[in-house]
Tab-separated table of C-alpha atoms in Angstrom:
chain	number	residue	atom	x	y	z
A	1	MET	CA	188.408	180.921	-55.041
A	2	ASN	CA	187.279	177.519	-56.332
A	3	LEU	CA	189.951	174.864	-56.432
A	4	PHE	CA	189.483	171.725	-58.512
A	5	TYR	CA	191.247	168.382	-58.198
A	6	THR	CA	192.642	165.942	-60.717
A	7	THR	CA	195.491	163.445	-60.936
A	8	ASP	CA	195.077	163.162	-64.720
A	9	ILE	CA	197.876	165.521	-65.753
A	10	GLN	CA	200.177	164.989	-68.738
A	11	GLY	CA	202.668	167.650	-69.754
A	12	GLU	CA	200.719	170.879	-70.337
A	13	MET	CA	197.330	169.168	-70.332
A	14	ALA	CA	195.033	168.199	-67.471
A	15	ILE	CA	191.588	166.588	-67.466
A	16	LEU	CA	188.893	166.999	-64.813
A	17	HIS	CA	186.658	163.928	-64.517
A	18	GLU	CA	183.157	163.093	-63.297
A	19	GLU	CA	182.164	165.196	-60.254
A	20	GLU	CA	185.019	167.670	-60.679
A	21	ALA	CA	184.065	168.286	-64.306
A	22	ARG	CA	180.358	168.499	-63.458
A	23	HIS	CA	181.024	170.976	-60.675
A	24	CYS	CA	183.205	173.087	-62.965
A	25	THR	CA	181.048	173.219	-66.093
A	26	GLN	CA	177.506	172.630	-64.791
A	27	VAL	CA	177.398	173.997	-61.228
A	28	LEU	CA	179.812	176.902	-61.729
A	29	ARG	CA	178.995	177.235	-65.455
A	30	LYS	CA	182.626	177.574	-66.531
A	31	LYS	CA	183.014	177.864	-70.326
A	32	ILE	CA	185.751	177.220	-72.872
A	33	SER	CA	188.679	179.654	-72.380
A	34	ASP	CA	187.643	180.376	-68.785
A	35	GLN	CA	190.538	180.208	-66.356
A	36	ILE	CA	190.475	177.758	-63.411
A	37	HIS	CA	192.730	176.731	-60.544
A	38	PHE	CA	193.308	173.111	-59.558
A	39	VAL	CA	195.604	170.853	-57.526
A	40	ASP	CA	196.993	167.364	-58.022
A	41	GLY	CA	196.931	166.322	-54.341
A	42	LYS	CA	200.691	165.744	-54.626
A	43	ASN	CA	201.666	169.279	-53.549
A	44	THR	CA	201.300	171.278	-56.784
A	45	PHE	CA	198.893	174.146	-57.550
A	46	TYR	CA	197.951	174.652	-61.223
A	47	GLU	CA	196.396	177.458	-63.228
A	48	GLY	CA	194.950	176.818	-66.684
A	49	VAL	CA	192.197	177.507	-69.230
A	50	ILE	CA	189.409	175.192	-70.307
A	51	ILE	CA	189.918	174.130	-73.932
A	52	GLU	CA	187.320	171.374	-74.248
A	53	ILE	CA	184.156	170.397	-72.395
A	54	GLY	CA	182.918	166.815	-72.746
A	55	LYS	CA	179.910	165.022	-71.240
A	56	LYS	CA	181.875	163.646	-68.327
A	57	ASP	CA	185.177	165.483	-68.443
A	58	CYS	CA	186.770	168.804	-69.107
A	59	SER	CA	190.212	169.438	-70.645
A	60	ILE	CA	192.519	172.145	-69.406
A	61	GLN	CA	195.582	173.745	-70.954
A	62	ILE	CA	198.019	174.362	-68.091
A	63	GLN	CA	199.472	177.889	-67.943
A	64	GLN	CA	201.247	177.975	-64.613
A	65	LYS	CA	202.110	175.705	-61.727
A	66	ARG	CA	203.746	176.163	-58.353
A	67	ALA	CA	204.666	173.792	-55.534
A	68	GLU	CA	203.070	174.134	-52.093
A	69	ALA	CA	205.434	175.642	-49.498
A	70	PRO	CA	207.393	172.791	-47.895
A	71	LYS	CA	206.908	171.969	-44.188
A	72	ASP	CA	209.704	170.905	-41.845
A	73	TYR	CA	207.448	168.598	-39.805
A	74	ARG	CA	205.027	165.780	-40.436
A	75	VAL	CA	201.786	164.834	-38.654
A	76	HIS	CA	200.579	161.227	-38.646
A	77	ILE	CA	197.519	160.237	-36.594
A	78	ALA	CA	196.571	156.571	-36.211
A	79	ILE	CA	193.032	156.393	-34.914
A	80	ALA	CA	190.476	153.675	-34.171
A	81	PRO	CA	187.365	154.465	-36.263
A	82	THR	CA	184.395	155.506	-34.137
A	83	LYS	CA	181.190	153.459	-33.900
A	84	ASN	CA	179.330	156.441	-35.401
A	85	ILE	CA	181.113	156.998	-38.715
A	86	ASP	CA	180.178	160.717	-38.857
A	87	ARG	CA	182.566	161.317	-35.969
A	88	LEU	CA	185.505	159.789	-37.825
A	89	GLU	CA	184.513	161.677	-40.968
A	90	TRP	CA	184.574	165.038	-39.256
A	91	PHE	CA	187.911	164.195	-37.695
A	92	ALA	CA	189.196	163.550	-41.232
A	93	GLU	CA	187.745	166.814	-42.544
A	94	LYS	CA	188.974	168.989	-39.684
A	95	ALA	CA	192.410	167.372	-39.501
A	96	THR	CA	192.854	168.058	-43.222
A	97	GLU	CA	191.889	171.712	-42.709
A	98	ILE	CA	194.255	172.120	-39.746
A	99	GLY	CA	197.033	170.108	-41.381
A	100	ILE	CA	197.696	166.369	-41.432
A	101	ASP	CA	200.018	164.304	-43.617
A	102	GLU	CA	198.905	160.759	-42.913
A	103	ILE	CA	195.888	159.043	-41.341
A	104	SER	CA	196.011	155.380	-40.342
A	105	LEU	CA	192.960	153.441	-39.164
A	106	LEU	CA	193.462	151.075	-36.238
A	107	LEU	CA	191.554	147.931	-35.382
A	108	CYS	CA	191.797	147.665	-31.598
A	109	GLU	CA	190.652	145.205	-28.950
A	110	HIS	CA	187.838	147.580	-27.925
A	111	SER	CA	186.931	148.697	-31.470
A	112	GLU	CA	183.189	148.540	-32.100
A	113	ARG	CA	183.660	149.362	-35.789
A	114	LYS	CA	185.631	146.701	-37.645
A	115	ASN	CA	185.194	147.901	-41.238
A	116	ILE	CA	185.387	151.211	-43.043
A	117	ARG	CA	184.586	152.616	-46.497
A	118	LEU	CA	187.837	154.213	-47.605
A	119	ASP	CA	186.275	155.771	-50.724
A	120	ARG	CA	183.888	157.871	-48.623
A	121	LEU	CA	186.722	159.029	-46.402
A	122	GLU	CA	188.870	159.803	-49.460
A	123	LYS	CA	186.120	162.056	-50.847
A	124	ILE	CA	186.014	163.964	-47.568
A	125	LEU	CA	189.790	164.456	-47.591
A	126	ILE	CA	189.663	165.776	-51.176
A	127	ALA	CA	186.839	168.216	-50.389
A	128	ALA	CA	188.620	169.464	-47.256
A	129	MET	CA	191.936	169.839	-49.101
A	130	LYS	CA	190.279	171.980	-51.777
A	131	GLN	CA	188.217	173.970	-49.288
A	132	SER	CA	191.289	174.867	-47.221
A	133	LEU	CA	193.280	175.686	-50.385
A	134	LYS	CA	195.900	172.977	-49.916
A	135	ALA	CA	197.596	171.095	-52.729
A	136	THR	CA	198.524	167.944	-50.840
A	137	LEU	CA	196.090	165.145	-50.063
A	138	PRO	CA	196.751	163.377	-46.753
A	139	LYS	CA	197.863	159.763	-47.145
A	140	LEU	CA	195.046	157.471	-45.991
A	141	ASN	CA	195.863	153.931	-44.874
A	142	ASP	CA	193.300	151.138	-44.661
A	143	MET	CA	192.344	149.595	-41.340
A	144	ILE	CA	195.072	147.487	-39.754
A	145	ALA	CA	195.314	145.474	-36.544
A	146	PHE	CA	196.904	147.458	-33.691
A	147	ASP	CA	199.845	145.106	-33.024
A	148	GLN	CA	200.657	144.795	-36.723
A	149	PHE	CA	200.642	148.594	-37.051
A	150	ILE	CA	202.941	149.373	-34.114
A	151	ALA	CA	205.387	146.693	-35.299
A	152	GLN	CA	205.741	148.200	-38.792
A	153	THR	CA	205.541	151.962	-38.257
A	154	ALA	CA	208.769	153.918	-38.653
A	155	ASP	CA	207.879	157.485	-37.609
A	156	GLU	CA	210.556	159.399	-35.735
A	157	GLN	CA	208.481	160.473	-32.726
A	158	ARG	CA	205.879	157.937	-31.617
A	159	PHE	CA	203.239	158.583	-28.992
A	160	ILE	CA	200.257	156.755	-27.584
A	161	ALA	CA	197.536	158.891	-25.970
A	162	TYR	CA	195.447	157.142	-23.350
A	163	LEU	CA	193.543	157.923	-20.182
A	164	GLY	CA	194.160	156.950	-16.585
A	165	GLU	CA	197.945	157.322	-16.441
A	166	LEU	CA	198.546	160.551	-14.546
A	167	SER	CA	202.318	160.345	-14.961
A	168	ASN	CA	202.018	160.714	-18.755
A	169	PRO	CA	203.342	164.123	-19.855
A	170	HIS	CA	201.178	166.436	-21.964
A	171	LEU	CA	201.984	165.973	-25.666
A	172	LYS	CA	203.160	169.595	-25.811
A	173	TYR	CA	206.091	168.738	-23.531
A	174	ALA	CA	206.872	165.401	-25.192
A	175	CYS	CA	206.771	166.385	-28.872
A	176	PRO	CA	209.801	168.235	-30.287
A	177	PRO	CA	209.212	170.612	-33.217
A	178	LYS	CA	210.442	169.832	-36.750
A	179	ALA	CA	209.900	166.090	-36.362
A	180	ASN	CA	207.808	163.365	-37.960
A	181	SER	CA	205.311	162.663	-35.219
A	182	LEU	CA	202.803	159.847	-34.899
A	183	VAL	CA	200.086	159.756	-32.238
A	184	LEU	CA	197.917	156.697	-31.563
A	185	ILE	CA	194.298	157.440	-30.595
A	186	GLY	CA	192.163	154.642	-29.147
A	187	PRO	CA	188.503	153.722	-29.676
A	188	GLU	CA	185.558	154.440	-27.379
A	189	GLY	CA	186.623	152.524	-24.265
A	190	ASP	CA	190.280	153.392	-24.980
A	191	PHE	CA	193.147	151.001	-25.724
A	192	SER	CA	193.356	147.755	-23.757
A	193	ALA	CA	196.030	147.416	-21.049
A	194	GLN	CA	197.778	144.884	-23.310
A	195	GLU	CA	197.808	147.263	-26.280
A	196	ILE	CA	199.260	150.073	-24.147
A	197	GLN	CA	201.933	147.738	-22.784
A	198	ASN	CA	202.843	146.528	-26.295
A	199	ALA	CA	203.127	150.097	-27.615
A	200	LEU	CA	205.335	151.200	-24.698
A	201	LYS	CA	207.537	148.137	-25.188
A	202	THR	CA	207.879	149.016	-28.893
A	203	GLY	CA	209.188	152.474	-27.966
A	204	PHE	CA	206.005	154.567	-28.005
A	205	LYS	CA	205.820	157.263	-25.331
A	206	GLY	CA	202.620	157.585	-23.298
A	207	VAL	CA	201.122	161.095	-23.417
A	208	SER	CA	198.037	162.996	-22.340
A	209	LEU	CA	196.330	165.498	-24.645
A	210	SER	CA	194.163	167.542	-22.304
A	211	ASN	CA	192.881	167.955	-18.757
A	212	SER	CA	189.454	167.064	-20.127
A	213	ARG	CA	188.123	163.666	-21.115
A	214	LEU	CA	187.882	163.802	-24.906
A	215	ARG	CA	185.964	161.610	-27.311
A	216	THR	CA	188.043	159.573	-29.771
A	217	GLU	CA	187.544	161.969	-32.691
A	218	THR	CA	188.161	165.024	-30.516
A	219	ALA	CA	191.348	163.494	-29.135
A	220	GLY	CA	192.543	162.848	-32.692
A	221	LEU	CA	191.874	166.422	-33.701
A	222	VAL	CA	193.464	167.877	-30.569
A	223	ALA	CA	196.616	165.775	-31.104
A	224	CYS	CA	196.753	166.960	-34.724
A	225	HIS	CA	196.311	170.589	-33.684
A	226	ILE	CA	198.922	170.397	-30.905
A	227	ILE	CA	201.614	169.196	-33.336
A	228	ASN	CA	200.732	171.885	-35.889
A	229	PHE	CA	200.559	174.483	-33.119
A	230	LEU	CA	204.031	173.572	-31.831
A	231	ASN	CA	205.424	173.965	-35.348
A	232	GLU	CA	203.609	177.130	-36.469
B	1	MET	CA	180.453	156.331	-15.646
B	2	ASN	CA	177.034	157.786	-16.469
B	3	LEU	CA	176.489	161.360	-15.374
B	4	PHE	CA	172.973	162.806	-15.137
B	5	TYR	CA	171.910	166.447	-15.130
B	6	THR	CA	169.346	168.370	-13.151
B	7	THR	CA	168.900	171.870	-11.794
B	8	ASP	CA	166.028	170.771	-9.544
B	9	ILE	CA	167.976	170.418	-6.299
B	10	GLN	CA	166.648	171.349	-2.863
B	11	GLY	CA	168.660	170.586	0.261
B	12	GLU	CA	169.382	166.849	0.274
B	13	MET	CA	166.893	166.067	-2.478
B	14	ALA	CA	167.239	166.214	-6.257
B	15	ILE	CA	164.787	165.323	-9.025
B	16	LEU	CA	165.654	164.136	-12.539
B	17	HIS	CA	163.037	165.140	-15.102
B	18	GLU	CA	161.833	163.974	-18.523
B	19	GLU	CA	164.704	162.686	-20.688
B	20	GLU	CA	167.154	162.468	-17.799
B	21	ALA	CA	164.696	160.398	-15.759
B	22	ARG	CA	163.807	158.229	-18.774
B	23	HIS	CA	167.455	157.593	-19.530
B	24	CYS	CA	168.153	156.683	-15.889
B	25	THR	CA	165.214	154.391	-15.162
B	26	GLN	CA	164.205	153.039	-18.580
B	27	VAL	CA	167.366	152.993	-20.722
B	28	LEU	CA	169.839	152.172	-17.942
B	29	ARG	CA	167.208	150.350	-15.842
B	30	LYS	CA	168.259	151.995	-12.575
B	31	LYS	CA	166.078	150.946	-9.641
B	32	ILE	CA	165.153	152.337	-6.235
B	33	SER	CA	168.202	152.458	-3.911
B	34	ASP	CA	170.607	152.322	-6.867
B	35	GLN	CA	173.369	154.907	-6.647
B	36	ILE	CA	173.812	157.527	-9.397
B	37	HIS	CA	176.061	160.484	-10.145
B	38	PHE	CA	174.769	163.796	-11.470
B	39	VAL	CA	175.728	167.436	-11.957
B	40	ASP	CA	173.878	170.732	-11.676
B	41	GLY	CA	175.659	172.515	-14.536
B	42	LYS	CA	176.740	175.146	-12.006
B	43	ASN	CA	180.027	173.439	-11.093
B	44	THR	CA	178.923	170.787	-8.543
B	45	PHE	CA	179.132	166.993	-8.815
B	46	TYR	CA	176.587	164.991	-6.784
B	47	GLU	CA	176.284	161.393	-5.655
B	48	GLY	CA	172.976	159.988	-4.425
B	49	VAL	CA	170.522	157.081	-4.327
B	50	ILE	CA	167.202	156.798	-6.109
B	51	ILE	CA	164.350	156.851	-3.575
B	52	GLU	CA	161.345	157.222	-5.863
B	53	ILE	CA	160.620	156.569	-9.535
B	54	GLY	CA	157.685	158.364	-11.144
B	55	LYS	CA	156.309	158.307	-14.693
B	56	LYS	CA	158.260	161.361	-15.762
B	57	ASP	CA	160.702	161.953	-12.965
B	58	CYS	CA	162.969	160.278	-10.501
B	59	SER	CA	163.813	161.455	-6.956
B	60	ILE	CA	167.275	161.211	-5.503
B	61	GLN	CA	168.523	161.432	-1.934
B	62	ILE	CA	171.859	163.289	-2.096
B	63	GLN	CA	174.711	161.586	-0.225
B	64	GLN	CA	177.760	163.561	-1.301
B	65	LYS	CA	178.693	166.579	-3.345
B	66	ARG	CA	181.915	168.227	-4.442
B	67	ALA	CA	182.741	171.322	-6.435
B	68	GLU	CA	184.548	171.101	-9.774
B	69	ALA	CA	188.224	172.167	-9.556
B	70	PRO	CA	188.381	175.938	-10.135
B	71	LYS	CA	190.146	177.299	-13.247
B	72	ASP	CA	192.269	180.460	-13.283
B	73	TYR	CA	191.263	181.393	-16.848
B	74	ARG	CA	188.083	181.830	-18.840
B	75	VAL	CA	187.322	181.061	-22.503
B	76	HIS	CA	184.619	183.008	-24.340
B	77	ILE	CA	184.074	182.465	-28.080
B	78	ALA	CA	181.699	184.715	-30.012
B	79	ILE	CA	180.938	183.068	-33.332
B	80	ALA	CA	178.693	183.740	-36.317
B	81	PRO	CA	176.442	180.671	-36.738
B	82	THR	CA	177.212	178.708	-39.897
B	83	LYS	CA	174.768	178.326	-42.778
B	84	ASN	CA	174.782	174.566	-42.151
B	85	ILE	CA	173.655	174.290	-38.522
B	86	ASP	CA	175.428	170.931	-37.995
B	87	ARG	CA	178.740	172.771	-38.208
B	88	LEU	CA	177.830	175.149	-35.398
B	89	GLU	CA	176.455	172.252	-33.366
B	90	TRP	CA	179.661	170.285	-33.551
B	91	PHE	CA	181.630	173.380	-32.633
B	92	ALA	CA	179.422	173.634	-29.521
B	93	GLU	CA	179.910	169.952	-28.671
B	94	LYS	CA	183.663	169.895	-29.194
B	95	ALA	CA	184.288	173.239	-27.483
B	96	THR	CA	182.407	171.937	-24.433
B	97	GLU	CA	184.547	168.791	-24.378
B	98	ILE	CA	187.791	170.780	-24.723
B	99	GLY	CA	186.666	173.495	-22.303
B	100	ILE	CA	184.649	176.642	-22.897
B	101	ASP	CA	182.922	178.954	-20.418
B	102	GLU	CA	180.768	181.108	-22.659
B	103	ILE	CA	179.479	181.010	-26.237
B	104	SER	CA	177.973	184.078	-27.896
B	105	LEU	CA	176.277	184.013	-31.291
B	106	LEU	CA	177.010	186.896	-33.634
B	107	LEU	CA	174.849	188.316	-36.390
B	108	CYS	CA	177.324	189.732	-38.904
B	109	GLU	CA	177.101	191.596	-42.190
B	110	HIS	CA	178.032	188.437	-44.106
B	111	SER	CA	175.952	186.050	-41.965
B	112	GLU	CA	173.840	183.695	-44.080
B	113	ARG	CA	172.058	182.333	-41.012
B	114	LYS	CA	170.056	184.960	-39.164
B	115	ASN	CA	168.204	182.796	-36.643
B	116	ILE	CA	169.090	179.952	-34.321
B	117	ARG	CA	167.295	177.420	-32.096
B	118	LEU	CA	168.916	177.917	-28.700
B	119	ASP	CA	167.096	174.928	-27.146
B	120	ARG	CA	168.768	172.508	-29.602
B	121	LEU	CA	172.165	174.016	-28.905
B	122	GLU	CA	171.514	173.875	-25.145
B	123	LYS	CA	170.774	170.118	-25.390
B	124	ILE	CA	174.085	169.590	-27.182
B	125	LEU	CA	175.977	171.503	-24.495
B	126	ILE	CA	174.346	169.432	-21.758
B	127	ALA	CA	175.145	166.126	-23.495
B	128	ALA	CA	178.749	167.176	-24.099
B	129	MET	CA	179.171	168.384	-20.498
B	130	LYS	CA	177.975	165.031	-19.159
B	131	GLN	CA	179.960	163.015	-21.681
B	132	SER	CA	183.191	164.799	-20.788
B	133	LEU	CA	182.431	164.487	-17.059
B	134	LYS	CA	182.237	168.217	-16.394
B	135	ALA	CA	179.932	169.844	-13.856
B	136	THR	CA	179.679	173.280	-15.429
B	137	LEU	CA	177.452	174.103	-18.386
B	138	PRO	CA	178.873	176.764	-20.718
B	139	LYS	CA	176.886	180.010	-20.726
B	140	LEU	CA	175.059	180.326	-24.059
B	141	ASN	CA	174.002	183.769	-25.285
B	142	ASP	CA	171.351	184.341	-27.944
B	143	MET	CA	172.222	185.859	-31.305
B	144	ILE	CA	173.165	189.541	-31.149
B	145	ALA	CA	174.202	192.080	-33.780
B	146	PHE	CA	177.993	192.383	-34.111
B	147	ASP	CA	178.260	196.111	-33.274
B	148	GLN	CA	175.949	195.781	-30.280
B	149	PHE	CA	178.027	192.857	-28.986
B	150	ILE	CA	181.444	194.516	-29.231
B	151	ALA	CA	180.079	197.644	-27.562
B	152	GLN	CA	178.814	195.744	-24.496
B	153	THR	CA	181.363	192.998	-23.920
B	154	ALA	CA	183.672	193.387	-20.938
B	155	ASP	CA	186.149	190.506	-21.246
B	156	GLU	CA	189.711	191.252	-20.195
B	157	GLN	CA	191.498	190.050	-23.338
B	158	ARG	CA	189.583	190.675	-26.554
B	159	PHE	CA	190.601	189.340	-29.948
B	160	ILE	CA	189.154	189.277	-33.430
B	161	ALA	CA	190.366	186.497	-35.736
B	162	TYR	CA	190.164	187.282	-39.437
B	163	LEU	CA	191.941	186.450	-42.666
B	164	GLY	CA	194.030	188.559	-45.006
B	165	GLU	CA	195.959	190.629	-42.461
B	166	LEU	CA	199.452	189.130	-42.445
B	167	SER	CA	200.673	191.461	-39.694
B	168	ASN	CA	198.226	189.931	-37.177
B	169	PRO	CA	200.132	187.885	-34.577
B	170	HIS	CA	199.196	184.259	-33.917
B	171	LEU	CA	196.774	184.040	-30.970
B	172	LYS	CA	199.389	182.026	-29.056
B	173	TYR	CA	201.656	185.088	-28.903
B	174	ALA	CA	198.851	187.565	-28.187
B	175	CYS	CA	196.936	185.726	-25.445
B	176	PRO	CA	198.415	185.795	-21.929
B	177	PRO	CA	197.641	182.846	-19.626
B	178	LYS	CA	195.329	183.159	-16.597
B	179	ALA	CA	193.099	185.711	-18.286
B	180	ASN	CA	189.467	186.005	-19.363
B	181	SER	CA	189.800	185.796	-23.114
B	182	LEU	CA	187.242	186.446	-25.827
B	183	VAL	CA	187.799	185.619	-29.492
B	184	LEU	CA	185.456	186.760	-32.279
B	185	ILE	CA	185.002	184.290	-35.155
B	186	GLY	CA	183.362	185.472	-38.367
B	187	PRO	CA	180.887	183.785	-40.716
B	188	GLU	CA	181.600	182.122	-44.050
B	189	GLY	CA	182.977	185.068	-46.020
B	190	ASP	CA	184.578	186.454	-42.844
B	191	PHE	CA	183.855	189.764	-41.093
B	192	SER	CA	183.288	192.855	-43.225
B	193	ALA	CA	186.039	195.485	-43.394
B	194	GLN	CA	183.734	197.781	-41.391
B	195	GLU	CA	183.198	195.189	-38.647
B	196	ILE	CA	186.946	194.601	-38.348
B	197	GLN	CA	187.595	198.352	-38.165
B	198	ASN	CA	184.902	198.802	-35.481
B	199	ALA	CA	186.314	195.962	-33.383
B	200	LEU	CA	189.874	197.296	-33.590
B	201	LYS	CA	188.625	200.774	-32.637
B	202	THR	CA	186.831	199.254	-29.624
B	203	GLY	CA	190.117	197.759	-28.415
B	204	PHE	CA	190.003	194.266	-29.909
B	205	LYS	CA	193.355	192.918	-31.108
B	206	GLY	CA	193.529	191.311	-34.550
B	207	VAL	CA	194.943	187.772	-34.477
B	208	SER	CA	195.502	184.780	-36.736
B	209	LEU	CA	194.758	181.239	-35.594
B	210	SER	CA	196.646	179.078	-38.060
B	211	ASN	CA	198.706	179.003	-41.237
B	212	SER	CA	195.779	177.176	-42.852
B	213	ARG	CA	192.487	178.605	-44.041
B	214	LEU	CA	189.939	177.276	-41.547
B	215	ARG	CA	186.173	177.068	-41.801
B	216	THR	CA	184.168	179.132	-39.302
B	217	GLU	CA	183.474	176.223	-36.945
B	218	THR	CA	187.048	174.945	-37.161
B	219	ALA	CA	188.403	178.418	-36.403
B	220	GLY	CA	186.140	178.612	-33.347
B	221	LEU	CA	187.357	175.258	-32.087
B	222	VAL	CA	191.015	176.049	-32.762
B	223	ALA	CA	190.720	179.371	-30.880
B	224	CYS	CA	189.089	177.542	-27.966
B	225	HIS	CA	191.794	174.878	-27.939
B	226	ILE	CA	194.654	177.402	-28.159
B	227	ILE	CA	193.455	179.238	-25.039
B	228	ASN	CA	193.009	175.987	-23.099
B	229	PHE	CA	196.360	174.728	-24.378
B	230	LEU	CA	198.157	177.891	-23.204
B	231	ASN	CA	196.641	177.433	-19.740
B	232	GLU	CA	197.047	173.671	-19.303
């Protein structure tokens, strides 16, 4: 099934724009009165028929809608973007497939990448949401300095994953089900000692994610999967 | 720490070849009598000093060696290569980081990709093994027809992950710890009804991996992580 995406929904009418419209009418050759399925990224699935096809958009008469099944837990990963952007991008794609509610981007002492193109990342989240037949787009937060982030975040369960501390419990033993959980994932070279100390002081719990040494993007994905796994 | 790889080890002497030698002496500028660490891909870590640097190789006098800590479980994923080869390649990289012992490549009824370059995949496994500081290279098996594979495989716990069968238990409830486990992962478009029937007849158990619809490569990685997770 092909799922389209638009936020332009008013009453019983919806409009697909630009790429979504092109994909619908030119790539998939949908015609007037054909039925399509789409989502709004805000947890609702829609079914409707095409009533008008323009050059750059496509109007849909909504026939049915239903809300995505609610979850009793929330996954938030705050990750330092990788030097090679592809690695962050696949983390974003895979996390969306597996299930993530919020992604924050951290600027850390050891970060090699200090800027990010949110629009590119947003496109990847949208494509992954549609591909995995979800109706909710993960919330994506722009890059923020580590200390500023840990001072403002309000998630219920807060963890920082880092290497070298053997006394840190595995996330699976530290993370209760049915909670809003946030895990901090450091850059290549990990968090600095100062950053770890600041997070622990602010109430974050130190955890390990695996017996193996994982790359930044793999650690992010593993943390995301562990929380989903514990709640499935 | 930089880890090198060679299988050319005789007694107290080891030789790095081609890319490994270039990386050691040209990229990292290692000189004679410098100490390096390397692995043989067969579960042993080595420490030694460079005693000779040639044009295309580099000789090492072994000083110490130790075996990788033994595991009491085994992870084998048999997966249908994706149409887009990058997706299979990242599965191979990430599975190696997380922990995998054997990868088999399946030719299925719905496979869009019918051939594969094993040498490229092998390079990725080697890089990921070194990067995650492991000493054992996953066993990589060439592409084989689905029915031939399920008829010959001898793993203790055998699972087939597919969509659309709601009565299939989640792998976490089906897979006992401390076992040799094999999970079959289908291509885009999943296994055919016939393939699923043949696997179940041969003693494979049907399982689900997630509440979400996962791409082939994501399903492979999730299966790999679940088995490691249950044994960590």
